[in-house]
Short mmCIF file of C-alpha atoms in Angstrom, two decimals:
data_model
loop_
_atom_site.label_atom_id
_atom_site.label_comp_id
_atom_site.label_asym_id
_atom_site.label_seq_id
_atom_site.Cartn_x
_atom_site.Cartn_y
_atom_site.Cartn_z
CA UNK A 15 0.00 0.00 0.00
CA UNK A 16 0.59 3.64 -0.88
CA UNK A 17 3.67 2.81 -3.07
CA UNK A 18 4.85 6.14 -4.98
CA UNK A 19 4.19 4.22 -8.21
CA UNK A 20 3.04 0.89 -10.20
CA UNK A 21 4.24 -0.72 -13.39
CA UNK A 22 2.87 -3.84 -14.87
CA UNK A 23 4.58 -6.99 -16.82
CA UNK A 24 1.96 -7.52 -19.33
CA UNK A 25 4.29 -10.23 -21.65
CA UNK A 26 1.55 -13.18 -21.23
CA UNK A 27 -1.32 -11.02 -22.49
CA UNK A 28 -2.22 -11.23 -25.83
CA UNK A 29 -4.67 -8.86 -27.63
CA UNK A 30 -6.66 -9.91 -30.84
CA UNK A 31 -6.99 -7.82 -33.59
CA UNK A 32 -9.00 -4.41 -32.26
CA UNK A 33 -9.15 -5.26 -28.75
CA UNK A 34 -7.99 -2.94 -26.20
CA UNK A 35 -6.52 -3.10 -22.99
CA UNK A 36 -7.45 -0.12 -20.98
CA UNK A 37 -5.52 0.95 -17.49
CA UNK A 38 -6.36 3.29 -15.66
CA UNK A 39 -4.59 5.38 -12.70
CA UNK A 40 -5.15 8.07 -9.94
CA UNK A 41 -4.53 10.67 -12.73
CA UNK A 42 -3.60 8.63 -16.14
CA UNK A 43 -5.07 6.67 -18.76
CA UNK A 44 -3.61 4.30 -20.99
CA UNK A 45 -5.14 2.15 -23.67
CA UNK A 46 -3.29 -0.44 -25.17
CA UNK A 47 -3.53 -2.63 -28.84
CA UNK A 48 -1.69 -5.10 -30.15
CA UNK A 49 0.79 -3.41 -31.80
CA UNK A 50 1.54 -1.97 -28.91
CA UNK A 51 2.27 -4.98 -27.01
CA UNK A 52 4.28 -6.52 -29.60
CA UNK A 53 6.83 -3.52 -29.48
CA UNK A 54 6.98 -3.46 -26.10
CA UNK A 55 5.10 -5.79 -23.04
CA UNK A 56 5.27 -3.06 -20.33
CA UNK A 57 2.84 -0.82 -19.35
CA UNK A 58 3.22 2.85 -18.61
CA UNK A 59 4.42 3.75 -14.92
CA UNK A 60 1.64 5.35 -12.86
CA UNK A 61 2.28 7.54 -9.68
CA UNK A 62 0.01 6.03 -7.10
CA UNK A 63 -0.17 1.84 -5.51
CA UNK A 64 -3.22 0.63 -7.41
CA UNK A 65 -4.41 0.40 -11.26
CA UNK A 66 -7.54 -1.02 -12.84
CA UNK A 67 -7.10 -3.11 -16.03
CA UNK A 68 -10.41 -3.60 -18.31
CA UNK A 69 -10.00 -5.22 -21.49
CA UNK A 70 -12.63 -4.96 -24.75
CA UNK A 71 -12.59 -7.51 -27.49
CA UNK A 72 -14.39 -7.34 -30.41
CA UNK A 73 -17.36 -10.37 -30.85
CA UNK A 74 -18.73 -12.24 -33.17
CA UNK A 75 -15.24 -13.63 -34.44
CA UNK A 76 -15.34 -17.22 -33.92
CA UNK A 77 -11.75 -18.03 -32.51
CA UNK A 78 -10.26 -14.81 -31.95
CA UNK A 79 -9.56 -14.51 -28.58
CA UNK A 80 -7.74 -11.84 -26.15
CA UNK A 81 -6.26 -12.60 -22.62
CA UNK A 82 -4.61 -10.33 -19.87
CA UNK A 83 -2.12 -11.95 -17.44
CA UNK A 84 0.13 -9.97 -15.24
CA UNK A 85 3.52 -11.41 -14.98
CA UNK A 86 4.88 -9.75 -12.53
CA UNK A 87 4.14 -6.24 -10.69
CA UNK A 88 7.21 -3.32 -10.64
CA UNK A 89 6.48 -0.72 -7.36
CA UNK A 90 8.40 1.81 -6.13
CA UNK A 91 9.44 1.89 -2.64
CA UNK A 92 7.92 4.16 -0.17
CA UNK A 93 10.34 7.48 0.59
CA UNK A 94 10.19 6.09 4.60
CA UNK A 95 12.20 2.76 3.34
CA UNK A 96 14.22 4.07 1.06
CA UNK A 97 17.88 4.24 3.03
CA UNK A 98 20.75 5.81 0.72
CA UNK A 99 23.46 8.20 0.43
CA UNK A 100 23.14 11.43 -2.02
CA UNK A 101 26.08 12.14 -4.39
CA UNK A 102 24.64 15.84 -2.94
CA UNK A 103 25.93 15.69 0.03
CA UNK A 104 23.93 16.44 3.14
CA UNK A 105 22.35 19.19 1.37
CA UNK A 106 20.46 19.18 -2.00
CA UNK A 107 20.74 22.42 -3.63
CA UNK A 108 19.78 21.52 -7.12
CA UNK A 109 17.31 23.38 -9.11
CA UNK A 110 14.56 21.26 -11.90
CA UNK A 111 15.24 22.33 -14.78
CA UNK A 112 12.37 22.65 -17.73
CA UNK A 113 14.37 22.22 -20.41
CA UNK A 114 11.97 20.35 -23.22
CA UNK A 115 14.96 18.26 -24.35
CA UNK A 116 15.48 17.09 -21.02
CA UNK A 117 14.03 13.62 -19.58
CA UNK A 118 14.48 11.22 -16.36
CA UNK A 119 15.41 7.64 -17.07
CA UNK A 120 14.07 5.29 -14.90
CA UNK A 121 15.08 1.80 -14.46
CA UNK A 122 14.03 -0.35 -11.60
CA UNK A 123 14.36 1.46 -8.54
CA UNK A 124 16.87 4.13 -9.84
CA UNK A 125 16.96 7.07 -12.10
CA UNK A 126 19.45 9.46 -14.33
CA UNK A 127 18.85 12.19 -16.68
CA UNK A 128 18.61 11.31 -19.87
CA UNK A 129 19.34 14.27 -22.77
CA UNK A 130 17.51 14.17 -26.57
CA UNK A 131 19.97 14.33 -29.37
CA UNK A 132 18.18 13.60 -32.01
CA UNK A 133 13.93 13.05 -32.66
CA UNK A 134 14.32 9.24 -31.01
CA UNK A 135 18.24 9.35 -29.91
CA UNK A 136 19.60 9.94 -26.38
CA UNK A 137 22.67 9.96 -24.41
CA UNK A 138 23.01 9.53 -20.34
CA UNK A 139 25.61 8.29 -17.48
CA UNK A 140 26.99 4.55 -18.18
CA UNK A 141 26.89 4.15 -14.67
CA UNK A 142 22.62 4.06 -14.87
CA UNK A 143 22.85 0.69 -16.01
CA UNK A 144 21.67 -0.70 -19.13
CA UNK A 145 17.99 -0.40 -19.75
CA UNK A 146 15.37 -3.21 -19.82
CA UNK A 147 11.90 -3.68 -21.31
CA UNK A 148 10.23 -1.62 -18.35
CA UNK A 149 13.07 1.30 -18.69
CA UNK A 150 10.73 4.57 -19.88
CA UNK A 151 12.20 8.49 -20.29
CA UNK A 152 9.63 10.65 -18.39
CA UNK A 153 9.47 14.30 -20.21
CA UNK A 154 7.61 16.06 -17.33
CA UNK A 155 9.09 18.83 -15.07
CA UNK A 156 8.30 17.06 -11.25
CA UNK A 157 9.16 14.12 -9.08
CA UNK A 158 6.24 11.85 -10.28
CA UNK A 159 5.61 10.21 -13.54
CA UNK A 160 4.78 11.87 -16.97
CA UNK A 161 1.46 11.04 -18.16
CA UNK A 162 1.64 7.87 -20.93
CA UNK A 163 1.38 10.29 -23.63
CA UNK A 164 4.74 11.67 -22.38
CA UNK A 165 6.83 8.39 -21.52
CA UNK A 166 9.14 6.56 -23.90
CA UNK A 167 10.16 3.11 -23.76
CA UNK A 168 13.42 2.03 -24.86
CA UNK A 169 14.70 0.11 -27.54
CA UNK A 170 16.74 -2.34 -25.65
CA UNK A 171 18.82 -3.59 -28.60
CA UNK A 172 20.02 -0.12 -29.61
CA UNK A 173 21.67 0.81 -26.21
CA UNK A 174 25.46 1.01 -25.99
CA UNK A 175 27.22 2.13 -23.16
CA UNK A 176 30.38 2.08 -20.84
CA UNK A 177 28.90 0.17 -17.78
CA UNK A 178 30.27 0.96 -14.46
CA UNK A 179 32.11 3.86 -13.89
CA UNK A 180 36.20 3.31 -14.56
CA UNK A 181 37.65 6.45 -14.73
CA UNK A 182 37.30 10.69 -15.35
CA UNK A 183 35.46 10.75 -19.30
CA UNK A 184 34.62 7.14 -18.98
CA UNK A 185 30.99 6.98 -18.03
CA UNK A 186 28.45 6.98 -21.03
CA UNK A 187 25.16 5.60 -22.24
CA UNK A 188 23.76 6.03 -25.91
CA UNK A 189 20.35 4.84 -26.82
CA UNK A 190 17.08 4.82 -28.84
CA UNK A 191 13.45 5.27 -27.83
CA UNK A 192 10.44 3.49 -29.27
CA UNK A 193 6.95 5.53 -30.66
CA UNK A 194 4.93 6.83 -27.89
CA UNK A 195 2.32 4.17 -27.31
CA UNK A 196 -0.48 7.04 -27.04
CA UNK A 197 0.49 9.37 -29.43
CA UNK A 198 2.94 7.54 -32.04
CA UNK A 199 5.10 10.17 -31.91
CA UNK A 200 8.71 10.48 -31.40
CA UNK A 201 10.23 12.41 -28.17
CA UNK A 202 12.25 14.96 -30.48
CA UNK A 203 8.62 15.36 -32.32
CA UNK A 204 6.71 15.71 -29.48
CA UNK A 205 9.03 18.09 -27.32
CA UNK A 206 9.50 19.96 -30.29
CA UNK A 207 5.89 21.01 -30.59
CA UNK A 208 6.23 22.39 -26.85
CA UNK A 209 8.79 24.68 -27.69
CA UNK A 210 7.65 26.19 -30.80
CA UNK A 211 10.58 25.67 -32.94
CA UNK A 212 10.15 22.04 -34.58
CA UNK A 213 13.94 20.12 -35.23
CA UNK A 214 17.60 20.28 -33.53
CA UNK A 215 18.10 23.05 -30.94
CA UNK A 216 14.90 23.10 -29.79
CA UNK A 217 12.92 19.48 -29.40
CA UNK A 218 16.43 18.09 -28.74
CA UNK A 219 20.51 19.10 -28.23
CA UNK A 220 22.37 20.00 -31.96
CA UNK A 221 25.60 18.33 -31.94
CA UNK A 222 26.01 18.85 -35.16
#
């Protein structure tokens, strides 16, 4: 109970052809197909300890069937249990930033910034770890999660990165990000639109 937030393993569900699979949280709504499933079996992460799941399936097809099985459930831990030392120091004196091209990578219990440099490219510390299926990039300027139509799940097989931390320069991560689930839409396409200026500089970093 009252877990910060809740992620489900949906990787035994199947979905037939235009059923949905509808979840909804405190504050969120996500509806998934198909498609979506076969890019990725995770749901979205929702701030809060509880989601309802409510799945529609087309009739009349003789044979076509949908199920929904939870394989395992992903929770974050309460702020009371949660015993660690801050690379801060005893005092936290950063500021949030609202930079568009900006996200948070989560991962399991942990989290790093992760930076846009290109519509569905990123780059963040090697030191987060590599990502998994239920990895997502939250583009939302607060502690909690970013609605689904603003989280991005990773494409596992594109990540490359240093690992652990060796030494000074050493400590990298490089990645893709799949199609938003809600919206379709890339992160650099999406962010762009909130800043006005659509391409590099502005929905994500110009290296050049």
């Amino acid at each position: 109970d009252n877990a910060p937030w809740i992620q489900r393993d949906l990787s035994g569900s199947e979905l037939a052809a235009g059923a949905t699979l509808t979840i909804v949280g405190d504050a969120a709504t996500q509806v998934i197909t198909s498609n979506d499933l076969s890019s990725n079996e995770f749901s979205a992460v929702f701030d809060g300890s509880s989601v309802s799941l409510e799945l529609s399936s087309p009739g009349g097809i003789r044979g076509v069937t949908s199920r929904v099985e939870v394989s395992q459930v992903k929770v974050g831990l309460c702020k009371d249990d949660i015993i660690s030392e801050s690379i801060c120091g005893d005092t936290d004196d950063r500021t949030p930033s609202t930079d568009v091209r900006m996200g948070r990578l989560s991962s399991g219990g942990g989290s790093c910034t992760a930076w846009l440099i290109s519509e569905d490219a990123y780059v963040t510390a090697g030191h987060c770890g590599t990502p998994t299926s239920s990895s997502r990039i939250h583009f939302v300027f607060s502690n909690g999660s970013a609605p689904p139509e603003d989280q991005y799940a990773v494409d596992v097989s594109q990540y490359v990165g240093s690992g652990a931390f060796t030494s000074s320069g050493n400590d990298w991560g490089v990645g893709r990000v799949l199609p938003n689930s809600v919206t379709g839409k890339l992160p650099g396409v999406a962010q762009s639109e909130k800043c006005g200026t659509p391409g590099p500089g502005c929905g994500w970093f110009n290296l050049g």
